[in-house]
Tab-separated table of C-alpha atoms in Angstrom:
chain	number	residue	atom	x	y	z
A	27	MET	CA	-6.114	2.335	25.381
A	28	GLY	CA	-4.702	3.236	21.963
A	29	LYS	CA	-1.981	1.368	20.105
A	30	LEU	CA	1.557	2.395	19.240
A	31	ILE	CA	1.630	2.387	15.452
A	32	VAL	CA	4.618	2.920	13.168
A	33	GLN	CA	3.665	4.079	9.669
A	34	LYS	CA	5.918	4.585	6.666
A	35	TYR	CA	4.976	6.718	3.665
A	36	GLY	CA	6.938	6.280	0.435
A	37	GLY	CA	7.993	9.038	-1.947
A	38	SER	CA	4.929	8.762	-4.199
A	39	SER	CA	2.644	9.153	-1.152
A	40	VAL	CA	4.196	12.554	-0.348
A	41	ALA	CA	5.065	13.630	-3.908
A	42	ASN	CA	3.273	16.989	-3.783
A	43	VAL	CA	1.444	19.417	-1.476
A	44	GLU	CA	-1.963	17.790	-1.995
A	45	ARG	CA	-0.635	14.316	-1.179
A	46	ILE	CA	1.202	15.547	1.915
A	47	LYS	CA	-2.072	17.096	3.129
A	48	ASN	CA	-3.896	13.792	2.468
A	49	VAL	CA	-1.275	11.873	4.453
A	50	ALA	CA	-1.666	14.387	7.308
A	51	GLN	CA	-5.444	13.759	7.343
A	52	ARG	CA	-4.892	9.990	7.479
A	53	ILE	CA	-2.398	10.315	10.360
A	54	SER	CA	-4.755	12.672	12.194
A	55	SER	CA	-7.634	10.159	11.946
A	56	TYR	CA	-5.450	7.490	13.607
A	57	HIS	CA	-4.339	9.943	16.277
A	58	LYS	CA	-7.902	11.004	17.099
A	59	LYS	CA	-8.687	7.365	17.956
A	60	GLY	CA	-6.150	7.599	20.779
A	61	ASN	CA	-3.236	5.905	19.012
A	62	SER	CA	0.398	6.973	19.432
A	63	LEU	CA	2.077	7.437	16.057
A	64	VAL	CA	5.630	7.336	14.780
A	65	VAL	CA	5.626	8.198	11.087
A	66	VAL	CA	8.614	7.498	8.814
A	67	VAL	CA	8.721	9.482	5.576
A	68	SER	CA	10.694	9.137	2.341
A	69	ALA	CA	11.827	12.021	0.142
A	70	MET	CA	9.136	13.597	-2.073
A	71	GLY	CA	8.532	11.824	-5.394
A	72	ASP	CA	11.739	11.442	-7.411
A	73	THR	CA	13.824	13.799	-5.246
A	74	THR	CA	16.466	11.157	-4.403
A	75	ASP	CA	16.959	10.232	-8.082
A	76	GLU	CA	17.229	13.910	-9.014
A	77	LEU	CA	19.854	14.496	-6.317
A	78	ILE	CA	21.866	11.456	-7.466
A	79	GLU	CA	21.703	12.726	-11.055
A	80	LEU	CA	22.906	16.137	-9.903
A	81	ALA	CA	25.828	14.547	-8.059
A	82	HIS	CA	26.882	12.611	-11.166
A	83	LYS	CA	26.776	15.770	-13.288
A	84	ILE	CA	29.261	17.334	-10.870
A	85	ASN	CA	31.415	14.233	-10.502
A	86	PRO	CA	30.815	10.862	-12.274
A	87	GLU	CA	32.273	9.067	-9.243
A	88	PRO	CA	31.184	11.105	-6.209
A	89	SER	CA	32.645	10.346	-2.791
A	90	GLU	CA	30.248	8.069	-0.898
A	91	ARG	CA	30.379	10.249	2.214
A	92	GLU	CA	29.340	13.338	0.248
A	93	HIS	CA	26.736	11.288	-1.640
A	94	ASP	CA	25.062	10.507	1.704
A	95	MET	CA	25.368	14.106	2.821
A	96	LEU	CA	23.500	15.157	-0.326
A	97	VAL	CA	20.771	12.532	-0.742
A	98	SER	CA	19.778	12.541	2.942
A	99	THR	CA	18.479	16.102	2.482
A	100	GLY	CA	15.436	14.864	0.565
A	101	GLU	CA	13.880	13.292	3.658
A	102	GLN	CA	14.554	16.380	5.751
A	103	ILE	CA	12.315	18.391	3.419
A	104	SER	CA	9.400	15.940	3.551
A	105	VAL	CA	9.411	15.450	7.363
A	106	ALA	CA	9.310	19.201	7.958
A	107	LEU	CA	6.493	19.698	5.428
A	108	LEU	CA	4.450	16.832	6.884
A	109	ALA	CA	4.850	18.253	10.412
A	110	MET	CA	3.678	21.647	9.092
A	111	ALA	CA	0.674	19.990	7.385
A	112	LEU	CA	-0.269	18.375	10.717
A	113	HIS	CA	0.109	21.699	12.566
A	114	ALA	CA	-2.252	23.249	9.997
A	115	ILE	CA	-5.002	20.820	11.064
A	116	ASP	CA	-4.326	21.335	14.787
A	117	CYS	CA	-2.292	18.183	15.419
A	118	GLU	CA	0.772	18.408	17.610
A	119	ALA	CA	3.644	16.953	15.608
A	120	ILE	CA	7.418	17.164	15.669
A	121	SER	CA	9.878	16.193	12.934
A	122	PHE	CA	13.296	14.598	13.481
A	123	THR	CA	16.220	13.546	11.309
A	124	GLY	CA	17.669	10.053	11.718
A	125	MET	CA	20.507	11.645	13.653
A	126	GLN	CA	18.143	13.394	16.097
A	127	VAL	CA	16.300	10.176	16.965
A	128	GLY	CA	19.591	8.354	17.506
A	129	ILE	CA	19.646	5.891	14.589
A	130	ILE	CA	23.293	4.838	14.950
A	131	THR	CA	24.829	3.011	11.978
A	132	ASP	CA	28.184	1.650	10.865
A	133	ALA	CA	30.310	3.787	8.521
A	134	ASN	CA	29.462	1.864	5.353
A	135	HIS	CA	28.235	4.879	3.337
A	136	THR	CA	25.316	4.456	0.864
A	137	LYS	CA	24.351	1.095	2.433
A	138	ALA	CA	24.935	1.517	6.161
A	139	ARG	CA	23.669	-1.025	8.695
A	140	ILE	CA	21.798	0.059	11.805
A	141	LEU	CA	23.717	-0.788	14.983
A	142	LYS	CA	21.297	0.597	17.566
A	143	ILE	CA	18.515	3.102	18.084
A	144	ASN	CA	18.295	5.383	21.123
A	145	THR	CA	14.537	5.719	21.509
A	146	GLU	CA	14.507	8.215	24.446
A	147	ARG	CA	13.750	11.272	22.348
A	148	ILE	CA	10.886	9.574	20.501
A	149	LYS	CA	9.401	8.213	23.733
A	150	LYS	CA	9.560	11.648	25.361
A	151	ALA	CA	7.724	13.286	22.424
A	152	LEU	CA	5.086	10.499	22.404
A	153	LYS	CA	4.547	10.975	26.133
A	154	GLU	CA	3.859	14.646	25.445
A	155	GLY	CA	1.085	13.536	23.064
A	156	LYS	CA	2.960	14.508	19.905
A	157	ILE	CA	2.948	12.710	16.570
A	158	VAL	CA	6.592	11.884	15.815
A	159	ILE	CA	7.737	12.284	12.202
A	160	VAL	CA	11.088	10.651	11.400
A	161	ALA	CA	13.223	11.041	8.268
A	162	GLY	CA	13.592	7.602	6.708
A	163	PHE	CA	16.650	6.210	4.908
A	164	GLN	CA	19.233	7.943	7.097
A	165	GLY	CA	21.327	7.457	10.189
A	166	VAL	CA	24.538	8.695	11.754
A	167	THR	CA	27.855	7.085	12.690
A	168	VAL	CA	29.394	7.360	16.161
A	169	ASP	CA	31.631	10.050	14.618
A	170	GLN	CA	28.512	12.070	13.643
A	171	ASP	CA	28.802	11.417	9.902
A	172	ILE	CA	25.458	11.169	8.080
A	173	THR	CA	24.854	7.801	6.420
A	174	THR	CA	22.083	6.329	4.255
A	175	LEU	CA	20.611	2.822	4.472
A	176	GLY	CA	20.556	1.801	0.814
A	177	ARG	CA	17.803	2.007	-1.797
A	178	GLY	CA	14.369	1.775	-0.166
A	179	GLY	CA	15.992	2.394	3.211
A	180	SER	CA	12.907	4.110	4.681
A	181	ASP	CA	11.292	0.651	4.919
A	182	LEU	CA	14.237	-0.400	7.074
A	183	THR	CA	13.905	2.719	9.267
A	184	ALA	CA	10.219	1.883	9.880
A	185	VAL	CA	10.790	-1.791	10.691
A	186	ALA	CA	13.779	-0.994	12.928
A	187	LEU	CA	11.767	1.634	14.839
A	188	ALA	CA	8.799	-0.746	15.183
A	189	THR	CA	11.215	-3.323	16.633
A	190	ALA	CA	12.992	-0.884	18.983
A	191	LEU	CA	9.726	0.666	20.220
A	192	LYS	CA	7.893	-2.692	20.442
A	193	ALA	CA	5.101	-1.170	18.337
A	194	ASP	CA	1.708	-2.856	18.070
A	195	GLU	CA	1.505	-2.368	14.310
A	196	CYS	CA	3.760	-1.448	11.406
A	197	GLU	CA	2.102	-0.140	8.250
A	198	ILE	CA	3.970	0.479	5.000
A	199	TYR	CA	2.113	2.918	2.725
A	200	THR	CA	2.947	2.991	-0.954
A	201	ASP	CA	1.311	3.805	-4.312
A	202	VAL	CA	0.065	0.237	-4.859
A	203	ASP	CA	-2.498	-1.387	-2.614
A	204	GLY	CA	-0.426	-4.390	-1.599
A	205	ILE	CA	1.901	-7.057	-2.951
A	206	TYR	CA	0.874	-8.532	-6.303
A	207	THR	CA	1.661	-11.863	-7.985
A	208	THR	CA	3.800	-9.753	-10.334
A	209	ASP	CA	4.152	-6.111	-11.378
A	210	PRO	CA	0.625	-5.069	-12.479
A	211	ARG	CA	2.157	-2.589	-14.933
A	212	ILE	CA	3.642	-5.535	-16.846
A	213	GLU	CA	0.785	-8.006	-16.369
A	214	PRO	CA	-2.614	-6.322	-15.837
A	215	ARG	CA	-4.041	-9.701	-14.712
A	216	ALA	CA	-1.724	-9.753	-11.678
A	217	ARG	CA	-3.605	-10.541	-8.479
A	218	LYS	CA	-3.233	-8.955	-5.039
A	219	ILE	CA	-1.871	-11.378	-2.438
A	220	LYS	CA	-3.731	-11.106	0.882
A	221	MET	CA	-1.039	-12.781	2.962
A	222	ILE	CA	2.567	-13.722	2.232
A	223	THR	CA	5.353	-15.172	4.390
A	224	PHE	CA	8.494	-13.228	5.328
A	225	GLU	CA	10.499	-15.929	3.540
A	226	GLU	CA	8.663	-15.463	0.229
A	227	MET	CA	8.632	-11.673	0.506
A	228	LEU	CA	12.360	-11.592	1.252
A	229	GLU	CA	13.022	-13.725	-1.814
A	230	MET	CA	10.761	-11.563	-4.008
A	231	ALA	CA	12.322	-8.324	-2.724
A	232	SER	CA	15.889	-9.519	-3.217
A	233	LEU	CA	15.027	-10.750	-6.730
A	234	GLY	CA	13.730	-7.388	-7.870
A	235	ALA	CA	10.161	-6.818	-6.613
A	236	GLN	CA	10.153	-3.054	-6.046
A	237	VAL	CA	7.578	-2.892	-3.250
A	238	MET	CA	9.782	-3.508	-0.180
A	239	GLN	CA	13.478	-3.269	0.607
A	240	ALA	CA	14.931	-6.760	1.161
A	241	ARG	CA	16.905	-5.718	4.268
A	242	SER	CA	13.743	-4.410	5.931
A	243	ILE	CA	12.103	-7.819	5.448
A	244	GLU	CA	15.177	-9.517	6.979
A	245	VAL	CA	14.771	-7.407	10.125
A	246	ALA	CA	10.986	-7.956	10.246
A	247	MET	CA	11.573	-11.709	9.909
A	248	LYS	CA	14.279	-11.773	12.593
A	249	TYR	CA	12.147	-9.921	15.162
A	250	ASN	CA	8.776	-11.207	13.888
A	251	VAL	CA	7.266	-7.791	13.111
A	252	PRO	CA	4.132	-8.367	10.962
A	253	LEU	CA	3.897	-5.741	8.222
A	254	HIS	CA	0.818	-4.363	6.489
A	255	VAL	CA	1.621	-3.075	2.982
A	256	ARG	CA	-1.169	-0.835	1.690
A	257	SER	CA	-1.998	2.144	-0.500
A	258	SER	CA	-1.967	5.697	0.818
A	259	PHE	CA	-4.566	6.596	-1.830
A	260	ASN	CA	-7.452	4.478	-0.532
A	261	ASN	CA	-8.623	2.670	2.603
A	262	SER	CA	-8.735	-0.886	1.291
A	263	PRO	CA	-6.772	-3.558	3.179
A	264	GLY	CA	-3.436	-4.441	1.599
A	265	THR	CA	-1.115	-7.416	2.035
A	266	MET	CA	-0.023	-8.794	5.402
A	267	ILE	CA	3.579	-10.043	5.548
A	268	VAL	CA	3.732	-12.607	8.353
A	269	LYS	CA	5.738	-15.540	9.702
A	270	GLU	CA	3.375	-18.211	8.381
A	271	ALA	CA	0.559	-17.767	5.877
A	272	PRO	CA	-2.331	-20.216	5.497
A	273	ARG	CA	-2.206	-21.500	1.941
A	274	MET	CA	-3.970	-23.774	-0.438
A	275	GLU	CA	-2.053	-27.027	-0.984
A	276	GLU	CA	-1.905	-26.563	-4.747
A	277	ALA	CA	-0.424	-23.030	-4.700
A	278	LEU	CA	3.070	-23.790	-5.992
A	279	ILE	CA	4.141	-20.286	-6.932
A	280	THR	CA	3.347	-17.094	-5.044
A	281	GLY	CA	4.827	-14.528	-7.392
A	282	ILE	CA	7.060	-13.647	-10.317
A	283	THR	CA	9.723	-10.961	-10.190
A	284	LEU	CA	11.700	-9.093	-12.803
A	285	ASN	CA	14.925	-7.161	-12.391
A	286	LYS	CA	16.368	-5.205	-15.315
A	287	ASN	CA	19.040	-3.475	-13.259
A	288	GLU	CA	21.637	-6.195	-13.563
A	289	ALA	CA	24.721	-6.621	-15.703
A	290	LYS	CA	26.846	-9.648	-16.531
A	291	ILE	CA	30.635	-9.727	-16.478
A	292	THR	CA	32.623	-12.577	-18.035
A	293	VAL	CA	36.301	-13.114	-17.313
A	294	CYS	CA	37.593	-15.231	-20.225
A	295	ASP	CA	40.354	-17.832	-20.253
A	296	VAL	CA	40.813	-18.073	-16.503
A	297	PRO	CA	43.560	-20.579	-15.530
A	298	ASP	CA	41.770	-23.683	-14.211
A	299	LYS	CA	43.518	-24.258	-10.910
A	300	PRO	CA	42.462	-24.272	-7.242
A	301	GLY	CA	42.055	-20.937	-5.504
A	302	ILE	CA	41.537	-18.773	-8.581
A	303	ALA	CA	37.770	-18.332	-8.149
A	304	ALA	CA	38.334	-17.555	-4.466
A	305	GLN	CA	40.840	-14.849	-5.417
A	306	ILE	CA	38.481	-13.240	-7.965
A	307	PHE	CA	35.479	-13.067	-5.644
A	308	LYS	CA	37.496	-12.117	-2.572
A	309	GLU	CA	38.831	-9.025	-4.357
A	310	LEU	CA	35.338	-8.089	-5.599
A	311	ALA	CA	33.977	-8.460	-2.051
A	312	GLU	CA	36.780	-6.303	-0.651
A	313	ALA	CA	35.773	-3.593	-3.147
A	314	GLY	CA	32.256	-3.758	-1.672
A	315	ILE	CA	30.723	-5.334	-4.796
A	316	ASN	CA	27.868	-7.736	-4.254
A	317	VAL	CA	28.074	-10.601	-6.754
A	318	ASP	CA	24.891	-12.453	-7.483
A	319	MET	CA	24.756	-15.398	-9.901
A	320	ILE	CA	27.994	-17.156	-10.815
A	321	VAL	CA	28.531	-19.624	-13.667
A	322	GLN	CA	31.848	-21.321	-14.419
A	323	ASN	CA	32.187	-23.239	-17.646
A	324	VAL	CA	33.714	-26.711	-17.724
A	325	SER	CA	37.382	-26.513	-18.602
A	326	ARG	CA	38.608	-28.574	-21.528
A	327	THR	CA	41.781	-26.630	-22.236
A	328	ARG	CA	43.015	-25.993	-18.644
A	329	LYS	CA	41.325	-22.596	-19.045
A	330	THR	CA	37.742	-21.645	-18.280
A	331	ASP	CA	35.321	-18.695	-18.478
A	332	ILE	CA	33.705	-17.349	-15.311
A	333	SER	CA	30.546	-15.245	-15.634
A	334	PHE	CA	28.778	-13.421	-12.810
A	335	THR	CA	26.094	-10.783	-12.398
A	336	VAL	CA	26.221	-7.534	-10.429
A	337	ALA	CA	23.802	-4.645	-9.950
A	338	SER	CA	24.013	-2.186	-12.880
A	339	THR	CA	24.962	0.570	-10.441
A	340	ASN	CA	28.092	-1.399	-9.507
A	341	LEU	CA	29.105	-2.234	-13.082
A	342	THR	CA	31.777	0.461	-13.585
A	343	LYS	CA	33.461	-0.396	-10.293
A	344	ALA	CA	33.124	-4.170	-10.876
A	345	LEU	CA	34.649	-3.917	-14.373
A	346	LYS	CA	37.604	-1.940	-13.056
A	347	VAL	CA	38.293	-4.538	-10.343
A	348	SER	CA	37.715	-7.501	-12.726
A	349	LYS	CA	40.167	-6.162	-15.303
A	350	LYS	CA	42.784	-5.695	-12.605
A	351	ILE	CA	42.233	-9.257	-11.349
A	352	ALA	CA	42.268	-10.706	-14.903
A	353	GLU	CA	45.665	-9.134	-15.451
A	354	SER	CA	47.107	-10.427	-12.186
A	355	ILE	CA	45.945	-14.045	-12.764
A	356	GLN	CA	46.891	-13.936	-16.468
A	357	ALA	CA	43.350	-14.477	-17.706
A	358	GLY	CA	41.973	-13.266	-21.048
A	359	GLU	CA	39.651	-10.369	-21.789
A	360	VAL	CA	36.820	-9.136	-19.589
A	361	ILE	CA	33.432	-8.784	-21.316
A	362	GLU	CA	30.415	-6.863	-20.048
A	363	ASP	CA	26.777	-7.380	-20.995
A	364	GLN	CA	24.172	-4.854	-19.876
A	365	ASP	CA	21.478	-6.264	-22.128
A	366	ILE	CA	20.187	-8.752	-19.562
A	367	ALA	CA	17.281	-9.139	-17.162
A	368	ARG	CA	16.525	-11.616	-14.423
A	369	VAL	CA	13.130	-13.269	-14.242
A	370	ALA	CA	12.349	-15.400	-11.199
A	371	ILE	CA	9.521	-17.483	-9.786
A	372	VAL	CA	9.037	-17.603	-5.999
A	373	GLY	CA	6.941	-19.868	-3.795
A	374	VAL	CA	7.192	-21.934	-0.617
A	375	GLY	CA	5.091	-24.583	-2.404
A	376	MET	CA	8.106	-25.496	-4.553
A	377	LYS	CA	9.765	-27.293	-1.663
A	378	SER	CA	7.396	-30.251	-1.898
A	379	TYR	CA	6.765	-30.423	-5.642
A	380	PRO	CA	9.220	-31.733	-8.240
A	381	GLY	CA	8.988	-30.483	-11.830
A	382	VAL	CA	8.630	-26.747	-11.160
A	383	ALA	CA	11.965	-25.921	-12.838
A	384	ALA	CA	11.097	-28.075	-15.854
A	385	LYS	CA	7.780	-26.248	-16.217
A	386	MET	CA	9.540	-22.862	-16.083
A	387	PHE	CA	12.164	-23.849	-18.681
A	388	GLU	CA	9.524	-25.384	-20.977
A	389	CYS	CA	7.448	-22.214	-20.807
A	390	LEU	CA	10.420	-20.012	-21.766
A	391	ALA	CA	11.451	-22.450	-24.543
A	392	LYS	CA	7.917	-22.385	-25.965
A	393	HIS	CA	8.258	-18.604	-26.272
A	394	LYS	CA	11.716	-19.026	-27.855
A	395	ILE	CA	13.401	-17.235	-24.927
A	396	ASN	CA	16.964	-18.406	-24.383
A	397	ILE	CA	18.246	-18.856	-20.816
A	398	GLU	CA	21.818	-17.602	-20.237
A	399	MET	CA	22.241	-18.385	-16.528
A	400	ILE	CA	20.192	-20.206	-13.898
A	401	SER	CA	20.262	-20.095	-10.111
A	402	THR	CA	17.960	-21.713	-7.579
A	403	SER	CA	17.158	-21.572	-3.885
A	404	ASP	CA	14.742	-23.597	-1.774
A	405	ILE	CA	11.853	-21.397	-2.813
A	406	SER	CA	12.897	-19.685	-6.046
A	407	ILE	CA	14.303	-20.245	-9.520
A	408	SER	CA	15.971	-17.366	-11.407
A	409	CYS	CA	16.907	-17.142	-15.069
A	410	ILE	CA	19.030	-14.552	-16.819
A	411	ILE	CA	17.577	-13.727	-20.246
A	412	LYS	CA	17.940	-10.971	-22.847
A	413	LYS	CA	16.309	-7.700	-21.763
A	414	LYS	CA	14.026	-7.484	-24.813
A	415	TYR	CA	12.177	-10.660	-23.713
A	416	ALA	CA	11.773	-9.549	-20.075
A	417	GLU	CA	8.100	-8.513	-20.063
A	418	GLU	CA	7.054	-11.349	-22.369
A	419	ALA	CA	8.713	-13.857	-20.016
A	420	VAL	CA	6.859	-12.458	-17.002
A	421	ARG	CA	3.484	-12.647	-18.745
A	422	ALA	CA	4.149	-16.149	-20.080
A	423	LEU	CA	5.199	-17.523	-16.673
A	424	HIS	CA	2.313	-15.760	-14.928
A	425	ALA	CA	-0.097	-17.598	-17.251
A	426	ALA	CA	1.782	-20.924	-17.131
A	427	PHE	CA	1.589	-21.083	-13.332
A	428	GLY	CA	-2.057	-19.954	-13.276
A	429	LEU	CA	-1.470	-16.816	-11.218
A	430	GLY	CA	-3.965	-14.554	-13.009
């Protein structure tokens, strides 16, 4: 009796004709062993980025509905091509858009949330012995508007389908052969992690590790769907993301992440009275802007500065809203800083060991890297530093915590 396996192939895995044919061969080998397969595919290579660039050339602030209409086309191309590649090697396959397989989302364009999945159509095709190819990253509202699930949304499509179909396995194929202690392009001595917990992976993903979308890890964690992250270019085992990972007692830190796509906004001379911070962040939230780190200086003059970070993509919108708020609360000027990066250390081992923060700060000080903002969670410590020191900081911390 074969298994029901959900596989997801990222953009680099289907970037060109040759790679699509390779993916088809891999899928076929699974199918020949009697497994049922649901395959989620991203857009080819950099298609999504190219479409976004095109949109911005037409209109610097495109409507979010039309943005989704445009960028969702990338996945439609790759699912059709992959189905054709499977037909060429005598495999019965059928491609579907998110809409056709009933991925119903809310109407929050560009970062929609999945509400439910109607799996009937997939189940029917599987029963007929077909390989089901599904366009990742997209869904549809109850009013039949196309939506997208945010950057890296194909991961979420795969995990959500694995949950809805009660799949036996969920494999995430990418261009790296697993999760590393840090980005191997920055630190060649980075080591592949064999097993990592959902909690650590979620933290690493939300702090900038590019391998998995944070929201997909949230869903996997909630429904306990173990994930196998591996390379589509070889057959070596990758990294298992699971509920609990056996670990050596002394492993304090699991990984180090870097995110250069952040910007800092400072609202100067904010009146120091109750309710002002609430007003600022309520209005930003209502504009759909996710605020990350927040630092408020101590007030000595009945006025204070409030700094916060946002994703670079939200900077224009966040600045607009912040300037409007500053005016209404009679604050001073609003300053932006795009020359920042966030470096973070992540590890469940931190919970039981004091002194991890001190070690991180000492390491950065030794390399004369100034820390502008700090935030911590149970299992991570993040520092905002100048962008030019980003890579150096990653390498220094990787060595300091003995991750190589």
